[in-house]
Short mmCIF file of C-alpha atoms and ligand atoms in Angstrom, two decimals:
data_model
loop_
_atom_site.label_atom_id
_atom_site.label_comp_id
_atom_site.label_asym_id
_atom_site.label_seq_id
_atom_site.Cartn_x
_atom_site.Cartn_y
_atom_site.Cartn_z
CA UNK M 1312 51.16 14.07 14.63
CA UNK M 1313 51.95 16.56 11.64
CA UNK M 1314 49.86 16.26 8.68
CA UNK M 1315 52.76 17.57 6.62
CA UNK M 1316 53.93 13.72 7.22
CA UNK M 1317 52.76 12.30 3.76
CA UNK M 1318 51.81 8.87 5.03
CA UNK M 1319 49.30 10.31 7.64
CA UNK M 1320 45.83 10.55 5.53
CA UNK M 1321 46.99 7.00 4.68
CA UNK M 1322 47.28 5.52 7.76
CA UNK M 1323 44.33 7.61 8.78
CA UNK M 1324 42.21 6.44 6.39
CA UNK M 1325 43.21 2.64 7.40
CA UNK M 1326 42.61 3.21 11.15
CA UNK M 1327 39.25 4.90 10.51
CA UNK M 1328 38.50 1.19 8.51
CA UNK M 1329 39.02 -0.77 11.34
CA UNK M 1330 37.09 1.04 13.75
CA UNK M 1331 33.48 -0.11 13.96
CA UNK M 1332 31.88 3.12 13.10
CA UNK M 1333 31.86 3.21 9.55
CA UNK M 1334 31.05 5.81 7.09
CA UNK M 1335 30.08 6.45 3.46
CA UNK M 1336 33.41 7.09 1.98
CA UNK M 1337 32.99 9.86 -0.57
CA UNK M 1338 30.75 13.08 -0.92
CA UNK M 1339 29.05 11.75 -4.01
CA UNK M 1340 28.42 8.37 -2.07
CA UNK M 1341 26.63 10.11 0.99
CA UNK M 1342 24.77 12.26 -1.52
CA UNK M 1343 23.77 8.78 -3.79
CA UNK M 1344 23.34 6.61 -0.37
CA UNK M 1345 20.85 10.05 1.17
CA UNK M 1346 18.86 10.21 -1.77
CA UNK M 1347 18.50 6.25 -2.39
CA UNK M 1348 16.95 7.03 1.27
CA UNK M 1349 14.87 9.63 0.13
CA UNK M 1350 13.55 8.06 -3.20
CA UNK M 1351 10.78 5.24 -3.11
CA UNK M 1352 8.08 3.48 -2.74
CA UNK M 1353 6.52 7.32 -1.51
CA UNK M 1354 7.65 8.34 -4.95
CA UNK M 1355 6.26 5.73 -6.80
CA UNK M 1356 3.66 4.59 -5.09
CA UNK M 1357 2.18 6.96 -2.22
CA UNK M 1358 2.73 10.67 -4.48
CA UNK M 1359 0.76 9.42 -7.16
CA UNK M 1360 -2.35 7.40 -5.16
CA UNK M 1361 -2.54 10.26 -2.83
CA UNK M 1362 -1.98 13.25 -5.45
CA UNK M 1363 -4.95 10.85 -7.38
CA UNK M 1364 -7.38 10.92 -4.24
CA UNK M 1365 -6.74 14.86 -3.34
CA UNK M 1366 -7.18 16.38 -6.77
CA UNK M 1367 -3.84 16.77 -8.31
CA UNK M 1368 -1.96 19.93 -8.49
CA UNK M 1369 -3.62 21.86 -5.38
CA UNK M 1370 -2.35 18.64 -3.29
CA UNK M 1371 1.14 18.88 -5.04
CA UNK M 1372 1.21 22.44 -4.07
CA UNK M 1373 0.64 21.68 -0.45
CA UNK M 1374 3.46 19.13 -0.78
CA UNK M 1375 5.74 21.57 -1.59
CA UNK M 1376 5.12 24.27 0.82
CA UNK M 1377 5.54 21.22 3.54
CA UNK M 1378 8.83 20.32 1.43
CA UNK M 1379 10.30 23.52 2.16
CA UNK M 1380 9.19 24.97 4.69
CA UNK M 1381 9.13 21.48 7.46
CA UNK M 1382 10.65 19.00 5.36
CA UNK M 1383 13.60 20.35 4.52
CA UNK M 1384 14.60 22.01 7.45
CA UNK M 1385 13.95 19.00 8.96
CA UNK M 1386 16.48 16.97 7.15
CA UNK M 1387 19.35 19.73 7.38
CA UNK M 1388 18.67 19.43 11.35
CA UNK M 1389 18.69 16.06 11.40
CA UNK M 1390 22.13 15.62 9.02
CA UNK M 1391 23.62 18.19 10.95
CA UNK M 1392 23.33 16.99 14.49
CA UNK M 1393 24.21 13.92 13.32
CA UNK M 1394 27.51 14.34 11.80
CA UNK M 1395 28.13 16.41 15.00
CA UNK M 1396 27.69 13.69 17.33
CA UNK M 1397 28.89 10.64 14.90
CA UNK M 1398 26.38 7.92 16.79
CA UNK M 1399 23.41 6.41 16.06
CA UNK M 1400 19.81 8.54 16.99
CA UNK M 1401 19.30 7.67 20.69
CA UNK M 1402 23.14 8.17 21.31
CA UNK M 1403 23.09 11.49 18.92
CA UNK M 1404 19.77 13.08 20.92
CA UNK M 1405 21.77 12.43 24.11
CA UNK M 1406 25.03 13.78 22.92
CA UNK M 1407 23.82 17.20 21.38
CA UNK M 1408 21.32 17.28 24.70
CA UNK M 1409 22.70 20.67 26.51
CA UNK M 1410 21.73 19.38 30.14
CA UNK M 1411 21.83 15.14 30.49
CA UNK M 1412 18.38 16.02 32.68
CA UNK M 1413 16.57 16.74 29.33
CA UNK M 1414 14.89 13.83 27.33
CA UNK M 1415 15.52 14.59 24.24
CA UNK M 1416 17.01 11.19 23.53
CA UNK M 1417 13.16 9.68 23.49
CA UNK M 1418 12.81 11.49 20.03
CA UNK M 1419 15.47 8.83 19.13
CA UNK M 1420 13.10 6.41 20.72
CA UNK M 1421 10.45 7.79 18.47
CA UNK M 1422 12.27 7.24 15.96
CA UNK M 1423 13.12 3.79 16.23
CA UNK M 1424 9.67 2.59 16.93
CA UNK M 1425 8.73 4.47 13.42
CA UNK M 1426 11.60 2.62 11.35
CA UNK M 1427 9.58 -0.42 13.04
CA UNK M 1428 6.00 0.43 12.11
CA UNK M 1429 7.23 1.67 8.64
CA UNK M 1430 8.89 -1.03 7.56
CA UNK M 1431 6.31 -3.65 8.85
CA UNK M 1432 4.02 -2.32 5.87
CA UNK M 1433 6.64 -1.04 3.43
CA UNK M 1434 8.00 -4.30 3.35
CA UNK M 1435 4.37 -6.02 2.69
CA UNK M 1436 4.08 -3.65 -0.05
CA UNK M 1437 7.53 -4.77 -1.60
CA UNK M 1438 6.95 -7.77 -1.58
CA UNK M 1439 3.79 -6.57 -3.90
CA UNK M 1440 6.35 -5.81 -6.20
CA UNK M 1441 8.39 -8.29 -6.06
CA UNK M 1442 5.17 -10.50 -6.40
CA UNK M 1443 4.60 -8.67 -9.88
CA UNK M 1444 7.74 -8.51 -11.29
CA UNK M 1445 7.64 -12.34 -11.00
CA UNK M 1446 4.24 -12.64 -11.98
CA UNK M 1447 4.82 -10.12 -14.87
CA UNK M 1448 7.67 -12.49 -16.17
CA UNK M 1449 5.52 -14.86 -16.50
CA UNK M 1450 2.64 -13.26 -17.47
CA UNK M 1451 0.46 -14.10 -15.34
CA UNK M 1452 -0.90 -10.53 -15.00
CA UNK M 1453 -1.71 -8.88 -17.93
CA UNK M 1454 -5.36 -8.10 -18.85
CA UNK M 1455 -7.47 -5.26 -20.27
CA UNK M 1456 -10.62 -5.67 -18.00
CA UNK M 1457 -10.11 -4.21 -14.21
CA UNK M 1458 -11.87 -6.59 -12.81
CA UNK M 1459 -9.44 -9.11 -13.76
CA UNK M 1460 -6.43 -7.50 -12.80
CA UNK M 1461 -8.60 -6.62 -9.62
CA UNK M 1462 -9.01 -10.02 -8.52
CA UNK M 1463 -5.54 -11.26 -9.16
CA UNK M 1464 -4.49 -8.19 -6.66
CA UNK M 1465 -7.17 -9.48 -4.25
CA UNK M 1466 -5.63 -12.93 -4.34
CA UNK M 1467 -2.35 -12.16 -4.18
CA UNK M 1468 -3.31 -10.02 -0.46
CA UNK M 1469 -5.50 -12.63 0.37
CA UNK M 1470 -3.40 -15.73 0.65
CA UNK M 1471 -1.60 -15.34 4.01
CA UNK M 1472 1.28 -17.50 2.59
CA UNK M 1473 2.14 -15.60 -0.43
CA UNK M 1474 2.14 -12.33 1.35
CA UNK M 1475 4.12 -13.89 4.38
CA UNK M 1476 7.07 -15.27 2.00
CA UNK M 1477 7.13 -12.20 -0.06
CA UNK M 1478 7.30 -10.43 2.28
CA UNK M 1479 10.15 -12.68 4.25
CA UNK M 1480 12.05 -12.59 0.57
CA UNK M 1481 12.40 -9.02 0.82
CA UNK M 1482 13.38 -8.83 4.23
CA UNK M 1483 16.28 -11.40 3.56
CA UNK M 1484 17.24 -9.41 0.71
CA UNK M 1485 17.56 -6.01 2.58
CA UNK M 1486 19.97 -8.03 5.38
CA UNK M 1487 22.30 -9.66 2.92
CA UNK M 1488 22.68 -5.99 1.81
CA UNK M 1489 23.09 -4.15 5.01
CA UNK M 1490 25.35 -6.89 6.45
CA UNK M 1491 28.32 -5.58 3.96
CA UNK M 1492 28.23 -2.52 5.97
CA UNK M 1493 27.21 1.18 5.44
CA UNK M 1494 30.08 2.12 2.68
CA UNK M 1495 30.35 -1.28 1.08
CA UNK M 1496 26.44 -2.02 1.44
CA UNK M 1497 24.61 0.99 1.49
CA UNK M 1498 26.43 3.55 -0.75
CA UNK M 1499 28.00 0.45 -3.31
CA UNK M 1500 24.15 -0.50 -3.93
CA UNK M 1501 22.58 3.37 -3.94
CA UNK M 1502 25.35 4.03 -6.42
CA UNK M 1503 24.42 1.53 -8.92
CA UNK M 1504 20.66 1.75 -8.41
CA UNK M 1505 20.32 5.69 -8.77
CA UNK M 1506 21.28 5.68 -12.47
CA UNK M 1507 19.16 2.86 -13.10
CA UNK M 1508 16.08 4.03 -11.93
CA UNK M 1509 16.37 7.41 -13.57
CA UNK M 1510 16.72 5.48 -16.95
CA UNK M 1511 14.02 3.00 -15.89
CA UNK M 1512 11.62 5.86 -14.92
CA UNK M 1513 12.57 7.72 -18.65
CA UNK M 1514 11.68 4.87 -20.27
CA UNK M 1515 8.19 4.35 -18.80
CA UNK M 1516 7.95 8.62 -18.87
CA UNK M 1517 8.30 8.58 -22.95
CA UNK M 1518 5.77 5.68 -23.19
CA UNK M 1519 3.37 7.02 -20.77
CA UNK M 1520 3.55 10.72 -22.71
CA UNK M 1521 3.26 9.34 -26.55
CA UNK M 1522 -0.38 7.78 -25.70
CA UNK M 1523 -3.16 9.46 -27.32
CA UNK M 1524 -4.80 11.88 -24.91
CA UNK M 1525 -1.82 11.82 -22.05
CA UNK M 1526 -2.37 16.06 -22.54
CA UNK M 1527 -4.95 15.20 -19.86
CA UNK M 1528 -2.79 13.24 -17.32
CA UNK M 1529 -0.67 16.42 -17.43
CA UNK M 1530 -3.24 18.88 -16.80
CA UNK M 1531 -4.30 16.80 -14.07
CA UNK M 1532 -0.60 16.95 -12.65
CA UNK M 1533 -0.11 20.49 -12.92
CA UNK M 1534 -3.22 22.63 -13.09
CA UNK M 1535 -4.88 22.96 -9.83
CA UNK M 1536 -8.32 22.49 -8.33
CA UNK M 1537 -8.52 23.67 -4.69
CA UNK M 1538 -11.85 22.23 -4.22
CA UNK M 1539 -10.64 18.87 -3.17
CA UNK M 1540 -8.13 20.40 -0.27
CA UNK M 1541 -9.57 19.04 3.15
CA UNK M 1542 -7.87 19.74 6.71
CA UNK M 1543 -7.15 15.63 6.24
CA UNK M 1544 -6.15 16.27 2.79
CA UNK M 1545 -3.23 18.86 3.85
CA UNK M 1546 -2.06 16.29 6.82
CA UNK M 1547 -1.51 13.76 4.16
CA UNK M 1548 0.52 16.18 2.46
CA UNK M 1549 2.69 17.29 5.17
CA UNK M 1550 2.63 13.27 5.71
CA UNK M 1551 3.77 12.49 2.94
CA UNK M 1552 6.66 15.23 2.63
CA UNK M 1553 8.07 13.90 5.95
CA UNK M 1554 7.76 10.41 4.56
CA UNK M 1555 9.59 11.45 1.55
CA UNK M 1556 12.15 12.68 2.41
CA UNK M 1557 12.50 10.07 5.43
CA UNK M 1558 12.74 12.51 8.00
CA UNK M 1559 10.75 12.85 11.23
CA UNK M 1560 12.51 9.64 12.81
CA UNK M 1561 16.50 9.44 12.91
CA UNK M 1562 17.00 7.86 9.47
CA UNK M 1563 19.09 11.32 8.21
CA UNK M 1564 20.18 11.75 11.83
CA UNK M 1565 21.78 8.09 11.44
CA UNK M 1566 23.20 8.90 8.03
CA UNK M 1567 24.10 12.17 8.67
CA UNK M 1568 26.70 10.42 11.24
CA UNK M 1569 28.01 8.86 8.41
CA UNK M 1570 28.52 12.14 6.14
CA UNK M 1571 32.28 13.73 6.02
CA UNK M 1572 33.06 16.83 7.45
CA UNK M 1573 33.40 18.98 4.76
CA UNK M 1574 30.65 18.32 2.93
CA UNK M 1575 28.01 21.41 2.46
CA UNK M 1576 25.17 20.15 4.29
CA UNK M 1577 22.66 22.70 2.93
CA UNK M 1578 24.08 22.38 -0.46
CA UNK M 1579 23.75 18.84 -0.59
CA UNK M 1580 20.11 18.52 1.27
CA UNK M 1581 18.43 20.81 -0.70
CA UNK M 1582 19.82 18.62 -3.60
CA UNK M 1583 18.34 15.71 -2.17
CA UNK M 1584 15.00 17.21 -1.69
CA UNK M 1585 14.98 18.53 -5.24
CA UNK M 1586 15.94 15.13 -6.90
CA UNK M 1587 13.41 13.51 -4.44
CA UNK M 1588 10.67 15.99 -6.10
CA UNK M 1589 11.88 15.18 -9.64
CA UNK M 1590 11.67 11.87 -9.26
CA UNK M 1591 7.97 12.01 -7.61
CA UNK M 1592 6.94 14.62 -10.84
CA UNK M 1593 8.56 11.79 -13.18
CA UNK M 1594 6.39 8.92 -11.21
CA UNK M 1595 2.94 11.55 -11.52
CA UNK M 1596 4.00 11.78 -15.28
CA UNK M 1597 4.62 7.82 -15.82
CA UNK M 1598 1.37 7.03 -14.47
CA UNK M 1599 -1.18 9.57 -15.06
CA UNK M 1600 -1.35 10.24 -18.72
CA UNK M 1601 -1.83 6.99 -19.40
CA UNK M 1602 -4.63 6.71 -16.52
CA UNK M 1603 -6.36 9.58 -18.12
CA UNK M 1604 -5.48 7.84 -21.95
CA UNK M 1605 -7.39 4.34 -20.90
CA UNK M 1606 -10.27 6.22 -19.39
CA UNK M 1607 -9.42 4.56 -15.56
CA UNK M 1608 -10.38 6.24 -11.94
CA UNK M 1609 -7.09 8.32 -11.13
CA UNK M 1610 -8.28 8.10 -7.66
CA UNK M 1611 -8.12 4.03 -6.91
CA UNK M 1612 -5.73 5.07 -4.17
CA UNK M 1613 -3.25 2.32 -2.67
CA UNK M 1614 -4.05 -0.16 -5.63
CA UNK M 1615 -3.28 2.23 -8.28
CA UNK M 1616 0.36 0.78 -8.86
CA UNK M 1617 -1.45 -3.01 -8.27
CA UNK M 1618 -4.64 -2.92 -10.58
CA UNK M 1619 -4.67 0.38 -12.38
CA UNK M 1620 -1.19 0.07 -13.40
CA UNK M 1621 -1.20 -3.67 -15.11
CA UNK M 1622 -4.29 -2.94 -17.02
CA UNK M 1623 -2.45 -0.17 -18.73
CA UNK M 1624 0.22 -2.29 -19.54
CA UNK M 1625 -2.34 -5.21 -20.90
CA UNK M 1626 -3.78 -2.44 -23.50
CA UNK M 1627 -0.25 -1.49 -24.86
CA UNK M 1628 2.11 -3.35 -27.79
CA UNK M 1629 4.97 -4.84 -25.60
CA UNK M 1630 2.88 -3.96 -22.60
CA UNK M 1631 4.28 -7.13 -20.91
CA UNK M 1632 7.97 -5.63 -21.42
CA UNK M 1633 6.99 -2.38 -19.79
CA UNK M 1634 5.18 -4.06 -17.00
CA UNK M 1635 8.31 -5.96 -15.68
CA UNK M 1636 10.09 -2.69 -15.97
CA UNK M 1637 7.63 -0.81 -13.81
CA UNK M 1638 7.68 -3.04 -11.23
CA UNK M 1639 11.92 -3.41 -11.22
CA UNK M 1640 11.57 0.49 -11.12
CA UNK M 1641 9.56 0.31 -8.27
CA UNK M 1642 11.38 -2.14 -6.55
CA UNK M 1643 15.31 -0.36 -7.41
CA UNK M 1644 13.73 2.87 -5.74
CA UNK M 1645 12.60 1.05 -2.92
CA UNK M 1646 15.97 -0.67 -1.67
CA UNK M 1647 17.90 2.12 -1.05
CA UNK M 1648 14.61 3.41 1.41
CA UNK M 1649 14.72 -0.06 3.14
CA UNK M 1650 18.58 -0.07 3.25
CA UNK M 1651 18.25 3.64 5.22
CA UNK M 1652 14.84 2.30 7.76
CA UNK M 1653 16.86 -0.41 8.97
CA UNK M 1654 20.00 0.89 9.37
CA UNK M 1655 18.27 3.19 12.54
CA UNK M 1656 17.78 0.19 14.64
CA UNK M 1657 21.24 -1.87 13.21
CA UNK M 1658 23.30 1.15 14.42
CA UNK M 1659 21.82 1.53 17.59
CA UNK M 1660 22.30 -2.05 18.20
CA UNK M 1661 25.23 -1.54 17.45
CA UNK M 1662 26.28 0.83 19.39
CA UNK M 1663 24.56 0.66 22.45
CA UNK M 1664 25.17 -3.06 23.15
CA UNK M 1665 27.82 -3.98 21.20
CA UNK M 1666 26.57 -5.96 19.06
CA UNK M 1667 28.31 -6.56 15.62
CA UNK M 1668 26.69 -5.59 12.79
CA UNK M 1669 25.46 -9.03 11.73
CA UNK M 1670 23.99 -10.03 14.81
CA UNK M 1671 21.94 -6.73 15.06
CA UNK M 1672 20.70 -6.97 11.31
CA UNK M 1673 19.64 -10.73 12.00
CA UNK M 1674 17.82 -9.18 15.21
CA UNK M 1675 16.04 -6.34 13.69
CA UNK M 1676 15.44 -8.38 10.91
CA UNK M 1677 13.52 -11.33 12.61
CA UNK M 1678 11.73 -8.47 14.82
CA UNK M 1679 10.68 -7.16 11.56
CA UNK M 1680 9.52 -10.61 10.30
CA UNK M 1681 7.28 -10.87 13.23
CA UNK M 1682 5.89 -7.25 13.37
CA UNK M 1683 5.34 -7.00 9.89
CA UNK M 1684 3.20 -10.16 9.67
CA UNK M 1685 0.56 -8.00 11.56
CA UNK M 1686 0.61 -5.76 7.65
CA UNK M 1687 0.80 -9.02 5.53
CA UNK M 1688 -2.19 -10.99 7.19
CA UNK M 1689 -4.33 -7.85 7.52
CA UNK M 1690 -5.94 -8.74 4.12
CA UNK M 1691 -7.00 -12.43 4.74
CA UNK M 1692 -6.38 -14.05 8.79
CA UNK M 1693 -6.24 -10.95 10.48
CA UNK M 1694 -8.70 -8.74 8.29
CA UNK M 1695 -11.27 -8.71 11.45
CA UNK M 1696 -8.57 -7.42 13.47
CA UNK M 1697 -8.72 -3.22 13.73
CA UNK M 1698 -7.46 -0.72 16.06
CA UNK M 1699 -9.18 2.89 15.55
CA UNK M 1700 -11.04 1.10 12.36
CA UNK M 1701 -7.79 0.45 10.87
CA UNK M 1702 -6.34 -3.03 9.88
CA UNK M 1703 -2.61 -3.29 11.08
CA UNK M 1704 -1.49 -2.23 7.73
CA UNK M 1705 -3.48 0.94 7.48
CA UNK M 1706 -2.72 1.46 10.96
CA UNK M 1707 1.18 1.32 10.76
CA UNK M 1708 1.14 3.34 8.10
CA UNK M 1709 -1.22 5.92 9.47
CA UNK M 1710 0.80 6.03 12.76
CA UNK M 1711 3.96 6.43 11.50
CA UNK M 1712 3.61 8.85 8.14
CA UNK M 1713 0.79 10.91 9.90
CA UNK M 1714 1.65 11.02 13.46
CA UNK M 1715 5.17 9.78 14.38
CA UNK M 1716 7.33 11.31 11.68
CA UNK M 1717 5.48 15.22 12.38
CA UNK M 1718 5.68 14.65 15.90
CA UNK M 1719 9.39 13.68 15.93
CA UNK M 1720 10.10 16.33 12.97
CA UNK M 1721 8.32 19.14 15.70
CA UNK M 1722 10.61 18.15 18.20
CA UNK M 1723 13.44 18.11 16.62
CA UNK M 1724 12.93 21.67 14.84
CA UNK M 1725 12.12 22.85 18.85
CA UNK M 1726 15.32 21.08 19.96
CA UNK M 1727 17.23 22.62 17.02
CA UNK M 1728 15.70 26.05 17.20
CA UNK M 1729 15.47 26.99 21.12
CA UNK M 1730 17.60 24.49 22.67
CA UNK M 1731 20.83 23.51 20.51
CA UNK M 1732 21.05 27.06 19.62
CA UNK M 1733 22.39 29.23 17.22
CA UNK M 1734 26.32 28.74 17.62
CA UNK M 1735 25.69 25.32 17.46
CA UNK M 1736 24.03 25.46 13.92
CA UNK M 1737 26.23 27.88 12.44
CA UNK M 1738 29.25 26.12 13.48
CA UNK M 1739 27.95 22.37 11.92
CA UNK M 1740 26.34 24.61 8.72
CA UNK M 1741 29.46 26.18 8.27
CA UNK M 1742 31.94 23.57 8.62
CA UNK M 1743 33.24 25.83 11.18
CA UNK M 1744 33.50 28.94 9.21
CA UNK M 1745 34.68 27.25 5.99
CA UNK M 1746 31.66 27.50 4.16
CA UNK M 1747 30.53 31.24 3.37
CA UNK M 1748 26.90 30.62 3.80
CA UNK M 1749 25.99 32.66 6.61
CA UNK M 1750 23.18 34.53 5.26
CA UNK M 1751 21.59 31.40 4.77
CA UNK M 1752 21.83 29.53 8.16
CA UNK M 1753 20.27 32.70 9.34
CA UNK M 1754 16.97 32.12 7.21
CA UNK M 1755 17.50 28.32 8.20
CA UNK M 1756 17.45 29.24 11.34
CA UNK M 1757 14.33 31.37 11.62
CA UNK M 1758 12.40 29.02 9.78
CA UNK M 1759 13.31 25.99 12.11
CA UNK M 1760 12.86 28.25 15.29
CA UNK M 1761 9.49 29.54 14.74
CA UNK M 1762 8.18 28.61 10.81
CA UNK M 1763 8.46 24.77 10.83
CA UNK M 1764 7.11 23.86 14.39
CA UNK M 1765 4.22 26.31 14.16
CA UNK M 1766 2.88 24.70 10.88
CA UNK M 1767 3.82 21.20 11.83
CA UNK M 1768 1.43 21.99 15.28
CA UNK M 1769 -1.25 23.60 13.26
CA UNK M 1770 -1.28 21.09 10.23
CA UNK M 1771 -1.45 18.39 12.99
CA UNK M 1772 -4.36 19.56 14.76
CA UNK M 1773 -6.51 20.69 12.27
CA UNK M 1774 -5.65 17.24 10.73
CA UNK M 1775 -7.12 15.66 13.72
CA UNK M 1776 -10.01 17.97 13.73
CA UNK M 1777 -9.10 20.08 16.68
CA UNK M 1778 -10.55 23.22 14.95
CA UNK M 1779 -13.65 21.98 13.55
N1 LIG U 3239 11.52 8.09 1.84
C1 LIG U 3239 11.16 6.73 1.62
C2 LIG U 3239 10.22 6.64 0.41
O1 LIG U 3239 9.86 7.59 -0.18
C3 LIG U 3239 10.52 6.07 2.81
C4 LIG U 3239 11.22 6.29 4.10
C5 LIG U 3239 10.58 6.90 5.16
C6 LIG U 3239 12.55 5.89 4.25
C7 LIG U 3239 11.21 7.14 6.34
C8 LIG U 3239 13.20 6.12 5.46
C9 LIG U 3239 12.52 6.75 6.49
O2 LIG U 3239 9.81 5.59 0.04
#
């Protein structure tokens, strides 16, 4: 067909509609729709609680080093072989698999499982939030003494049927999304919500800085104290920088198969990982100074966002105002995270049965329902319950951030580096030669060969106390 023929893109464009597969339709979109991905409830609610726990800056640090250095890569490998094999992450492992004898689709299998276990607790954890921006509406939640705002938290966890039909809420709110689709649902909604949180999270950021004594909160953030670094501490780091920037598991892999051809997929990652970081900084500097200015622990861990947080708000004028604006923050950053968990198993659905779209959300959805009741009742019926001296909350969490995402992310940076192969990456880095940015998939390239999986193996066994 010649392309001269001016109708072509056109009619193009219309046949690539009606095909199942669909895609995010513009460059800006897949960048919006990646970072919506990227941008959460790790911003918002892990980065501070764990920066808190693992003394501030020297655990930032160690974030960042696993940012560029595992993270990143990470997410360029995963876009990459995904937009080269335009399937979901089973199908894509199997596709860009040199020999069909070599498993490399059970990363994909990996991967799914994680989008499983993470979204059991994330979506316990939303429906937190969603709990609070209710309960902040109607005020229900605002007092000046921790104990207070301590027991509300407590019995808000505790009742199995709150944290069941929050929980269910949430989950029917992600499927009504995802059901419109991956253009219509997924970049439409990470379009609109992007610019909202940033203004959201300014908002709180000015308040948060003109307390008396935030100075503190900010030293706390960005001067560091080594002291506090333990083999576990670094683990949660590298943890958590996989769990940012949701790689580790197929999520980019799946949206990478969505991207266009031409865009610059090292251009646009990195942009991704540095808006990510932005947004995390913003988060530290939201909630810290104002920690530090009301004299409260900065490491309360999990429940800082759920008990620290709301007696902040209780001690400020129009406190109540800047409460239900927290919590909307917290919960616009995490839809476009949920939107981009279950979208792994929706696609493969999908594509490996068939199914449409609706039937496979209502599938993975109802899974979910049942899988993540294991997180909501881990505070009240099922708090007896542990595996490894976790509760199922703690463990899904654990198994997927610190063990799941690094594993998959260390096989992936193998398959990339020694089996895929060079000609491979320059060619999908590249956009076949049309990009000049050869001196740079070289560096990639040595880093994901031999830089990411060596630190990913030693971070993980010295996390697990191999060395000591
Ligand atoms: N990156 C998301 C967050 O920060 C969580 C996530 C992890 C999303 C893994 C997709 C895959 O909240």
């Amino acid at each position: 067909m010649a392309v001269s023929d001016p109708n072509f893109e056109e009619r193009n464009q219309d046949e690539k509609k009606n095909t199942a597969r669909g895609g995010f339709s513009t460059a800006l979109g897949a960048l919006f729709a990646t970072l919506g991905s990227a941008i959460g409830l790790g911003n918002i609610w892990k980065f501070p609680s764990e920066a808190g726990m693992n003394g501030g800056a020297a655990f930032i640090i160690v974030y960042l080093l696993a940012t560029l250095f595992v993270g990143l890569p990470v997410m360029i490998s995963e876009i990459a072989m995904g937009r080269r094999a335009r399937a979901n992450v089973i199908q894509t492992m199997r596709k860009v698999s040199p020999s069909k004898k070599q498993p490399w689709w059970l990363i994909g299998v990996g991967g799914v499982l994680a989008a499983f276990f993470i979204m059991a607790f994330y979506t316990e954890v939303v429906g937190w939030v969603f709990a609070y921006i209710f309960k902040s509406i109607t005020g229900g939640l605002l007092s000046t003494d921790p104990a207070v705002t301590s027991q509300a938290f407590i019995d808000l966890i505790s009742d199995p049927w709150q944290a069941l039909l929050w929980q269910w809420l949430v989950l029917i709110f992600i499927t009504v999304i995802i059901l419109r689709g991956v253009s219509k649902g997924i970049e439409a909604t990470a379009k609109r919500l992007i610019p909202l949180l940033f203004v959201l999270l300014l908002i709180i950021d000015i308040r948060s800085l003109t307390l008396p004594g935030a100075v503190e909160g900010l030293k706390f953030l960005f001067t560091p104290d080594f002291s506090k670094l333990t083999a576990a501490a670094i683990l949660s780091a590298m943890g958590l920088a996989f769990f940012k920037l949701s790689v580790g598991m197929g999520t980019m892999t799946t949206y990478g198969s969505y991207w266009k051809d031409d865009q610059d997929i090292p251009g646009t990652t990195a942009r991704v990982m540095l808006s990510d970081l932005f947004v995390s900084l913003l988060a530290g500097v939201a909630i810290f100074p104002a920690v530090f200015s009301f004299g409260l622990q900065v490491d309360a861990g999990p429940s800082l966002l759920f008990i620290t947080i709301p007696t902040i708000f209780a001690s400020m004028p129009f406190g109540g105002m800047f409460m239900v604006l927290f919590f909307l923050l917290a919960a616009v950053a995490a839809t476009g995270a949920m939107l981009s968990l279950i979208e792994v198993p929706v696609a493969f659905l999908n594509e490996q049965f068939s199914l449409p779209r609706a039937k496979g959300a209502i599938i993975t959805s109802v899974l979910l329902a049942l899988i993540g009741s294991l997180a909501a009742l881990s505070s009240s019926v099922l708090a007896d319950v542990t595996v490894f001296g976790k509760n199922f909350f703690d463990l899904f969490d654990f198994l997927s951030s610190n063990l799941l995402l690094p594993l998959g992310g260390l096989f992936i940076a193998i398959f990339v580096g020694w089996f895929w192969g060079k000609e491979n990456v320059k060619r999908a880095l590249t956009n076949d030669g049309a990009l000049q940015n050869e001196k740079l998939v070289q560096v990639f390239f040595v880093i994901v060969k031999f830089v990411t999986p060596l630190l990913v193996l030693l971070v993980l066994l010295s996390g697990f106390g191999v060395f000591s």
